[in-house]
Amino acid sequence: MERIASPFSFGSMIDRVNCEGRRVLVKEEAKRRIKLGCAAAGALVAAVLIATCPIPGLSYQATAVLGILIMAIVWWITGVLPEFVTAVVMAVLFVVVAGISVGATFSTFASSTWWLLLSAFTLGVGMKTSGLMRRIALAIVRKFPRTFRCQVIAQLVTGTVLGPLIPSLAVKGAMLAPLAMSIGDELGYERQGKRATGLFAAMLVGIRTVAPTIVSASVTGYALMATLPADVQEQFNMASWFVAALPWLVVVLALNYFLIMGMYGRGEKAGSGSETVGAPGNAQSLKQSSLRCGTRFVGAAECADSRRGEAESSVAEPSRGGTDLSDSQPGSDELGPLSAVEKRMLAIILVTVVLWATEPFHHISAMAVGLAALVFMFVLKVIDVPAFKSGVNWTSLLFIGIALGLGSVFAEAGLNDWVMQTCGPAFQALAGNPYLLVLGIGVITVVLRFLIVSEVAYLNLLMAFLVPMAASVGVNPWVLGFSAYALVIAWFAKYQSPIYLAAFYAVDGKMAKHSELAKYCGVYLATCLAGLVVCVPYWQWMGLL
């Protein structure tokens, strides 16, 4: 008797698998061709600019720098090469093709900023491997109700309160981003999901928003203060500066809270975004959790696997007095007393933060304090060499070092001066209306920050132009400087913001996708502009406008 072939027969299953495999290969080949096309297009744009030099007022060197940067941005967006490899290609072309000095191209690696970030990243490794990070995360979770709403508030409050204590925004980002991801993991939020992205955005907003309102919250504030005339500096001490900026701070924080709740607080499935620690469906998040290598002192290989999301609940032998949680439920609040290694790490982090906060009094650089903390973590056996090698994101530090050097490259090429001279008439046209003036400065700042990478350099150049103009139109130059400072942060492109780079790569880019965070950057900057609008009548009442 002849059998009728079933559509669910073994042969048909093989055919479907082969067909699906061919589809995957076709898609991968299409992606590869698109990447190659983008690589060629970016290189072609750079070559045309360098060969024809069509931009009036720019030298060959400046035009070559712009062309190479455009190529690098296209490659970064399309993922032609790993980000740090594209950065290295860009740096080499700056030197070989544009004639930029090696010292300017790689200036960040000789600066305190890069070494400070290295120490901050290492502190994060120590916090994880000792188990202290997980303990702090659970303490925050217990302090605030285990809802997305309350955890967003916790992130905003934490960043705002810590803001004045540490003058480096990048360091705060590198320290608090792993903590935010740990909290998200404990609450079962899917990494790169809506709620994890919302927590990251709240962390970033909390750290950054307080910076323009308190001088000590960022070195940029001190740099801006130095650009003001002596009589204005006497008028704006730390207290009066905060009072003048307070409405902006309140408006921006409030708007961002509601926007984060509206954009990320709903719609995620309970299996990946459960509000309750240890809830069903939390297994994926717990497998990924960076804190699983933080509950004990684990070997370098296991930590590396955990950070890649490949560890499958592996068990390591406890060492150095690390807390043993093998018998407890994932996400349990019962961590027991502080272990010896946790106590040592806690002492290191407390001393480090206190010394960073009191730098104006003892004048020991933040970099020296951070590197001393790094040494003590080795001396006190909080971390070892394998954990240091695998725990610190070296490719990210390489990318950050080259990206932050763009400020020096642009300065040597003369691009900064050209940008300000080109945009000078636009500033003058805005002087007649206070609302247009503050909004115009903010919008122009957002645009120019794509070209003038250093926040400090941008504010110095801007204020050199705006201070004389302020005197001629009867506006206090502090208002103009603050309007620029309020919008000087942007992370549409990663190279624009040291704080964003530090926070994003402190968690290896695993907490939130850059594409989603870049969208939120536009939302955040819009709230900053709204804050400026609210401040106009307040500043008029104070006699500043």
XYZ file of C-alpha atoms in Angstrom:
545
model
C 0.000 0.000 0.000
C 1.440 3.347 -1.065
C 2.067 5.788 1.779
C 1.119 9.424 1.463
C 4.030 11.777 2.270
C 3.280 13.820 5.334
C 4.124 17.506 5.309
C 5.667 16.817 8.724
C 7.906 13.973 7.507
C 11.622 13.887 8.308
C 12.553 14.706 4.709
C 10.370 17.787 4.595
C 11.889 18.959 7.873
C 15.371 18.651 6.385
C 14.259 20.629 3.328
C 12.855 23.407 5.517
C 16.044 23.546 7.568
C 18.166 23.737 4.397
C 15.903 26.424 2.973
C 16.140 28.448 6.189
C 19.905 28.037 6.174
C 20.111 29.368 2.620
C 17.988 32.376 3.617
C 20.347 33.126 6.510
C 23.366 32.882 4.199
C 21.726 35.218 1.670
C 20.945 37.746 4.414
C 24.487 37.584 5.771
C 25.916 38.071 2.278
C 23.605 41.058 1.730
C 24.723 42.590 5.023
C 28.366 42.052 4.086
C 27.866 43.782 0.740
C 26.065 46.696 2.394
C 28.950 47.114 4.843
C 31.483 47.029 2.028
C 29.427 49.588 0.099
C 29.253 51.888 3.121
C 32.976 51.504 3.691
C 33.643 52.456 0.083
C 31.178 55.378 0.217
C 32.754 56.797 3.377
C 36.248 56.480 1.910
C 35.080 58.100 -1.347
C 33.640 61.128 0.475
C 36.906 61.558 2.359
C 38.945 61.236 -0.842
C 36.802 63.799 -2.707
C 37.074 66.346 0.106
C 40.811 65.865 0.433
C 41.416 66.023 -3.336
C 39.206 69.034 -4.142
C 39.324 71.048 -0.867
C 35.949 72.718 -1.647
C 35.234 74.349 1.746
C 36.016 78.095 1.708
C 38.236 79.308 4.509
C 39.617 75.907 5.390
C 43.156 74.720 4.860
C 44.035 71.405 3.244
C 44.770 69.992 6.701
C 41.389 71.034 8.155
C 39.508 69.716 5.119
C 41.377 66.415 5.305
C 40.483 66.075 9.005
C 36.801 66.678 8.226
C 36.830 64.142 5.386
C 38.511 61.470 7.495
C 36.091 62.099 10.373
C 33.083 61.761 8.030
C 34.448 58.449 6.811
C 34.950 57.232 10.380
C 31.410 58.244 11.379
C 29.949 56.323 8.414
C 31.996 53.278 9.386
C 30.941 53.547 13.038
C 27.263 53.800 12.113
C 27.331 50.854 9.711
C 29.694 48.659 11.724
C 32.170 48.138 8.911
C 34.872 47.347 11.457
C 34.899 47.107 15.246
C 34.650 50.588 16.726
C 38.142 50.709 18.141
C 39.652 49.468 14.841
C 37.878 52.263 12.943
C 39.204 54.716 15.539
C 42.753 53.465 14.979
C 42.346 53.792 11.192
C 41.072 57.344 11.664
C 44.005 58.267 13.917
C 46.571 56.845 11.489
C 45.006 58.781 8.580
C 45.058 61.982 10.650
C 48.823 61.594 10.994
C 49.690 60.229 7.543
C 47.204 62.052 5.295
C 46.235 65.218 7.195
C 49.641 65.824 8.748
C 48.331 66.110 12.316
C 51.042 65.567 14.915
C 51.182 62.279 16.784
C 51.071 64.208 20.056
C 47.737 65.834 19.192
C 46.193 62.689 17.710
C 46.944 60.578 20.775
C 46.911 63.396 23.324
C 44.270 61.777 25.533
C 46.566 58.885 26.406
C 48.995 61.383 27.942
C 46.241 63.228 29.800
C 44.804 62.685 33.251
C 41.380 61.892 31.752
C 42.327 58.530 30.248
C 44.175 57.359 33.342
C 41.311 58.513 35.529
C 38.930 56.419 33.434
C 41.252 53.431 33.720
C 41.153 53.708 37.493
C 37.361 54.168 37.480
C 36.877 51.083 35.278
C 39.136 49.115 37.631
C 37.137 50.269 40.638
C 34.100 48.852 38.872
C 35.901 45.522 38.452
C 36.725 45.504 42.167
C 33.144 46.338 43.078
C 31.895 43.415 40.979
C 34.413 40.743 41.902
C 34.248 41.530 45.627
C 30.448 41.263 45.652
C 30.053 44.820 46.955
C 28.286 45.969 43.791
C 25.543 43.386 44.207
C 25.159 44.231 47.880
C 24.724 47.948 47.082
C 22.299 47.148 44.272
C 20.150 45.066 46.587
C 20.302 47.792 49.242
C 18.934 50.316 46.736
C 16.284 47.846 45.604
C 15.201 47.351 49.226
C 15.228 51.091 49.975
C 12.945 51.882 47.054
C 9.901 49.772 46.149
C 10.658 47.207 43.459
C 8.850 48.999 40.700
C 10.273 50.603 37.603
C 8.860 53.971 38.676
C 10.679 53.956 42.012
C 13.930 52.646 40.556
C 13.933 55.485 38.008
C 13.534 57.918 40.901
C 16.385 56.133 42.692
C 18.694 56.610 39.697
C 17.796 60.297 39.325
C 18.306 60.913 43.051
C 21.576 58.974 43.225
C 23.125 60.845 40.293
C 21.934 64.213 41.573
C 23.189 63.650 45.122
C 26.578 62.285 44.028
C 26.966 65.019 41.414
C 28.673 67.654 43.572
C 30.950 65.114 45.285
C 33.019 63.953 42.292
C 34.124 66.575 39.741
C 34.511 64.094 36.880
C 31.283 63.205 35.070
C 33.049 60.396 33.234
C 34.119 58.765 36.484
C 30.589 58.977 37.867
C 29.272 57.399 34.682
C 31.839 54.597 34.820
C 30.976 53.872 38.451
C 27.178 54.168 38.372
C 26.420 52.456 35.044
C 27.448 48.993 36.325
C 25.377 49.630 39.439
C 22.340 50.547 37.325
C 22.777 47.396 35.232
C 23.110 45.330 38.403
C 19.825 46.736 39.712
C 18.141 45.974 36.407
C 19.480 42.409 36.521
C 18.246 41.936 40.080
C 14.785 43.123 39.049
C 14.743 40.851 36.010
C 14.824 43.547 33.328
C 15.966 42.212 29.983
C 19.243 43.797 28.967
C 18.786 46.238 26.091
C 15.060 45.994 26.718
C 12.844 48.991 27.380
C 13.181 49.067 31.143
C 16.945 48.505 31.206
C 17.263 51.343 28.687
C 15.077 53.523 30.900
C 17.262 52.841 33.939
C 20.399 53.710 31.956
C 18.810 56.944 30.732
C 17.751 57.864 34.283
C 21.277 57.188 35.554
C 22.804 59.369 32.836
C 20.257 62.166 33.324
C 20.789 62.180 37.077
C 24.566 62.495 36.794
C 24.588 65.071 34.036
C 21.688 67.388 34.872
C 23.116 68.523 38.188
C 26.459 69.450 36.574
C 25.488 72.849 35.084
C 23.826 73.888 38.359
C 26.708 73.245 40.780
C 30.202 74.353 39.816
C 31.943 71.548 41.710
C 29.963 68.830 39.914
C 32.185 69.014 36.816
C 35.524 70.408 35.746
C 33.624 72.033 32.878
C 31.894 74.261 35.426
C 35.234 75.535 36.706
C 36.375 76.131 33.114
C 33.228 78.138 32.368
C 33.650 80.162 35.547
C 37.174 81.086 34.417
C 35.834 82.576 31.153
C 33.585 85.070 32.972
C 34.788 88.614 33.783
C 36.132 89.131 37.309
C 33.091 91.095 38.496
C 30.740 88.373 37.259
C 32.815 85.709 39.016
C 32.406 87.645 42.265
C 28.653 87.817 41.675
C 28.332 84.069 41.024
C 29.819 82.068 43.851
C 28.726 78.448 44.258
C 25.531 79.354 46.149
C 24.320 82.145 43.859
C 25.141 80.033 40.789
C 22.922 77.246 42.125
C 20.071 79.632 42.958
C 20.133 81.099 39.448
C 20.152 77.635 37.849
C 17.663 75.934 40.199
C 14.511 76.326 38.035
C 16.324 74.722 35.109
C 17.364 71.757 37.271
C 13.830 71.183 38.592
C 12.197 71.432 35.164
C 14.682 69.116 33.440
C 14.599 66.434 36.134
C 10.794 66.472 36.323
C 10.313 66.322 32.554
C 12.787 63.497 32.169
C 11.122 61.472 34.894
C 7.760 61.631 33.119
C 9.305 61.040 29.699
C 11.296 58.011 30.854
C 8.160 56.583 32.448
C 6.152 57.202 29.288
C 8.746 55.812 26.889
C 10.132 52.865 28.844
C 7.758 52.171 31.730
C 5.189 50.086 29.932
C 4.860 47.482 27.232
C 7.655 45.115 28.254
C 6.562 41.540 28.867
C 6.476 40.317 32.440
C 8.883 37.506 31.612
C 11.681 39.959 30.894
C 10.633 42.929 32.908
C 9.116 41.534 36.067
C 8.958 43.924 38.946
C 9.706 41.211 41.473
C 13.151 39.813 42.112
C 13.281 36.118 41.458
C 9.978 36.118 39.584
C 9.268 33.472 36.952
C 10.789 34.273 33.591
C 13.808 35.932 35.186
C 16.244 33.206 34.203
C 17.698 34.974 31.174
C 18.508 38.111 33.097
C 19.999 36.122 35.956
C 22.184 34.121 33.577
C 23.454 37.372 32.058
C 23.919 39.157 35.359
C 27.336 40.614 35.840
C 26.705 40.193 39.532
C 26.968 36.465 39.306
C 30.733 36.947 39.144
C 30.356 39.556 41.861
C 28.952 37.226 44.509
C 32.310 35.501 44.733
C 35.886 36.189 43.732
C 35.997 34.237 40.471
C 38.665 33.526 37.918
C 39.305 35.728 34.907
C 37.914 33.275 32.382
C 34.623 32.856 34.229
C 34.180 36.601 34.631
C 34.858 37.114 30.942
C 32.302 34.464 30.010
C 29.756 36.021 32.354
C 30.209 39.423 30.816
C 29.627 37.927 27.372
C 26.377 36.424 28.586
C 27.716 32.915 27.985
C 28.070 31.649 31.543
C 25.529 28.973 32.287
C 25.293 29.215 36.078
C 28.884 27.981 36.449
C 30.171 27.526 39.985
C 33.614 28.652 41.043
C 35.477 27.828 44.190
C 35.034 30.666 46.714
C 38.186 32.550 47.454
C 39.475 35.387 49.576
C 36.445 35.321 51.858
C 33.895 36.104 49.124
C 30.242 35.690 50.009
C 28.983 32.201 49.181
C 25.480 32.392 47.786
C 25.295 29.021 46.153
C 22.549 27.894 48.471
C 20.457 31.028 48.251
C 17.824 31.823 45.670
C 18.884 34.139 42.786
C 18.137 37.686 43.723
C 17.811 36.900 47.422
C 18.145 39.865 49.750
C 19.890 37.718 52.374
C 23.571 38.290 51.658
C 24.792 37.895 55.220
C 27.457 40.065 56.834
C 30.148 41.836 54.837
C 32.973 39.518 53.825
C 36.597 40.482 54.341
C 37.114 41.334 50.671
C 33.919 43.424 50.628
C 35.121 45.384 53.671
C 38.442 46.103 52.006
C 36.731 47.226 48.792
C 34.297 49.386 50.760
C 37.174 51.112 52.554
C 38.961 51.758 49.241
C 35.881 53.208 47.531
C 34.949 55.419 50.497
C 38.445 56.893 50.815
C 38.617 57.405 47.048
C 35.282 59.224 46.858
C 36.115 61.412 49.872
C 39.467 62.392 48.343
C 37.819 63.122 45.000
C 35.175 65.270 46.679
C 37.728 67.250 48.702
C 40.228 67.819 45.882
C 39.891 71.657 46.117
C 41.247 71.457 49.672
C 44.134 68.966 49.439
C 44.981 69.566 45.721
C 45.804 65.907 45.034
C 44.679 65.241 41.480
C 41.751 62.904 40.933
C 43.947 60.841 38.622
C 46.522 60.238 41.355
C 43.793 59.264 43.812
C 42.234 56.861 41.317
C 45.528 55.169 40.455
C 46.364 54.860 44.152
C 43.022 53.087 44.620
C 43.948 50.750 41.755
C 47.227 49.858 43.489
C 45.534 49.232 46.847
C 43.040 46.864 45.211
C 45.981 44.694 44.181
C 47.847 45.080 47.467
C 44.768 44.143 49.513
C 43.937 41.281 47.100
C 40.544 42.639 46.089
C 41.436 41.847 42.468
C 44.231 39.909 40.824
C 45.980 40.178 37.464
C 43.627 37.805 35.552
C 40.589 39.730 36.831
C 42.249 43.025 35.850
C 43.046 41.782 32.355
C 39.592 40.389 31.689
C 37.524 42.846 33.718
C 38.701 46.131 32.217
C 37.276 46.818 28.767
C 40.563 47.578 27.025
C 39.138 47.949 23.515
C 36.687 50.533 24.847
C 39.463 52.455 26.593
C 41.395 52.484 23.322
C 38.353 53.798 21.448
C 37.681 56.435 24.141
C 41.299 57.601 24.118
C 41.292 58.213 20.371
C 37.782 59.707 20.292
C 38.511 62.221 23.048
C 41.689 63.253 21.215
C 39.547 64.760 18.441
C 39.469 68.013 20.387
C 43.244 68.402 20.089
C 43.146 67.339 16.439
C 40.524 69.959 15.579
C 42.428 72.654 17.452
C 45.670 71.909 15.588
C 43.844 71.895 12.252
C 42.241 75.292 12.984
C 38.692 73.953 12.741
C 37.541 75.437 16.048
C 38.312 79.028 15.078
C 36.731 78.571 11.637
C 33.509 77.253 13.162
C 33.158 80.191 15.544
C 33.913 82.793 12.862
C 31.375 81.180 10.525
C 28.624 81.171 13.153
C 29.338 84.620 14.634
C 26.645 86.474 12.637
C 24.012 83.971 13.789
C 24.729 84.805 17.439
C 24.486 88.516 16.768
C 21.099 88.100 15.077
C 19.631 86.491 18.201
C 20.570 89.241 20.634
C 17.320 91.211 20.330
C 14.967 88.701 21.956
C 15.825 86.980 25.283
C 13.912 83.800 24.421
C 15.477 83.540 20.987
C 18.859 84.346 22.498
C 18.973 81.507 25.040
C 17.259 79.019 22.711
C 19.483 80.011 19.802
C 22.650 79.554 21.839
C 21.389 76.156 22.938
C 20.499 74.970 19.421
C 23.712 76.280 17.881
C 25.635 74.531 20.668
C 24.034 71.195 19.782
C 24.981 71.632 16.115
C 28.535 72.846 16.694
C 29.319 70.078 19.155
C 29.459 67.666 16.225
C 32.552 69.586 15.093
C 34.039 70.987 18.303
C 34.398 67.822 20.314
C 35.805 69.134 23.591
C 33.158 70.670 25.859
C 35.736 72.880 27.576
C 37.251 74.007 24.280
C 33.819 74.816 22.890
C 32.790 76.887 25.919
C 36.122 78.745 25.919
C 35.759 79.650 22.243
C 32.102 80.556 22.610
C 32.589 82.776 25.627
C 35.497 84.580 23.985
C 32.956 85.711 21.412
C 29.862 86.102 23.623
C 31.299 88.019 26.599
C 31.933 91.201 24.565
C 28.547 90.789 22.878
C 26.811 90.441 26.251
C 28.164 93.758 27.393
C 26.910 95.475 24.230
C 23.328 94.149 24.563
C 22.988 94.470 28.337
C 22.895 90.738 29.146
C 24.821 89.149 31.988
C 27.421 86.852 30.367
C 26.607 84.147 32.931
C 23.225 83.642 31.209
C 24.916 83.078 27.856
C 27.479 80.711 29.317
C 24.853 78.727 31.211
C 22.633 78.481 28.104
C 25.519 76.842 26.258
C 26.544 74.677 29.214
C 22.964 73.386 29.537
C 23.093 71.994 25.970
C 26.780 71.190 25.617
C 26.123 67.528 26.402
C 25.134 65.404 23.404
C 25.643 61.757 22.559
C 24.068 61.416 19.128
C 27.518 60.185 18.098
C 29.522 58.383 20.745
C 32.607 60.533 20.311
C 30.726 63.643 21.438
C 30.510 62.885 25.158
C 33.138 61.528 27.588
C 30.483 60.781 30.225
C 28.391 58.805 27.747
C 31.409 56.886 26.480
C 32.499 56.028 30.012
C 29.017 54.913 31.115
C 28.205 53.001 27.920
C 31.445 51.029 27.884
C 31.590 50.512 31.645
C 28.859 47.929 30.980
C 30.306 46.862 27.608
C 27.305 48.383 25.823
C 25.143 45.529 27.131
C 22.590 47.483 29.134
C 21.101 49.568 26.311
C 21.551 49.944 22.559
C 23.274 53.092 21.357
C 20.581 53.621 18.720
C 17.911 53.834 21.439
C 20.022 56.070 23.665
C 20.796 58.366 20.732
C 17.052 58.825 20.262
C 16.702 59.715 23.926
C 19.518 62.243 23.553
C 17.194 64.341 21.378
C 14.465 64.038 24.006
C 16.837 65.071 26.791
C 18.147 68.088 24.891
C 14.557 69.175 24.225
C 13.899 69.159 27.983
C 17.048 71.243 28.484
C 15.694 73.823 26.017
C 12.341 73.809 27.839
C 14.193 74.492 31.079
C 15.881 77.522 29.502
C 12.506 78.905 28.385
C 11.163 78.613 31.933
C 14.258 80.379 33.282
C 13.923 83.484 31.074
C 11.328 85.333 33.217
C 13.134 84.177 36.359
C 16.413 85.621 35.093
C 14.647 88.813 34.058
C 13.308 89.118 37.600
C 16.860 88.625 38.921
C 18.115 91.365 36.591
C 20.306 89.052 34.533
C 18.393 89.604 31.286
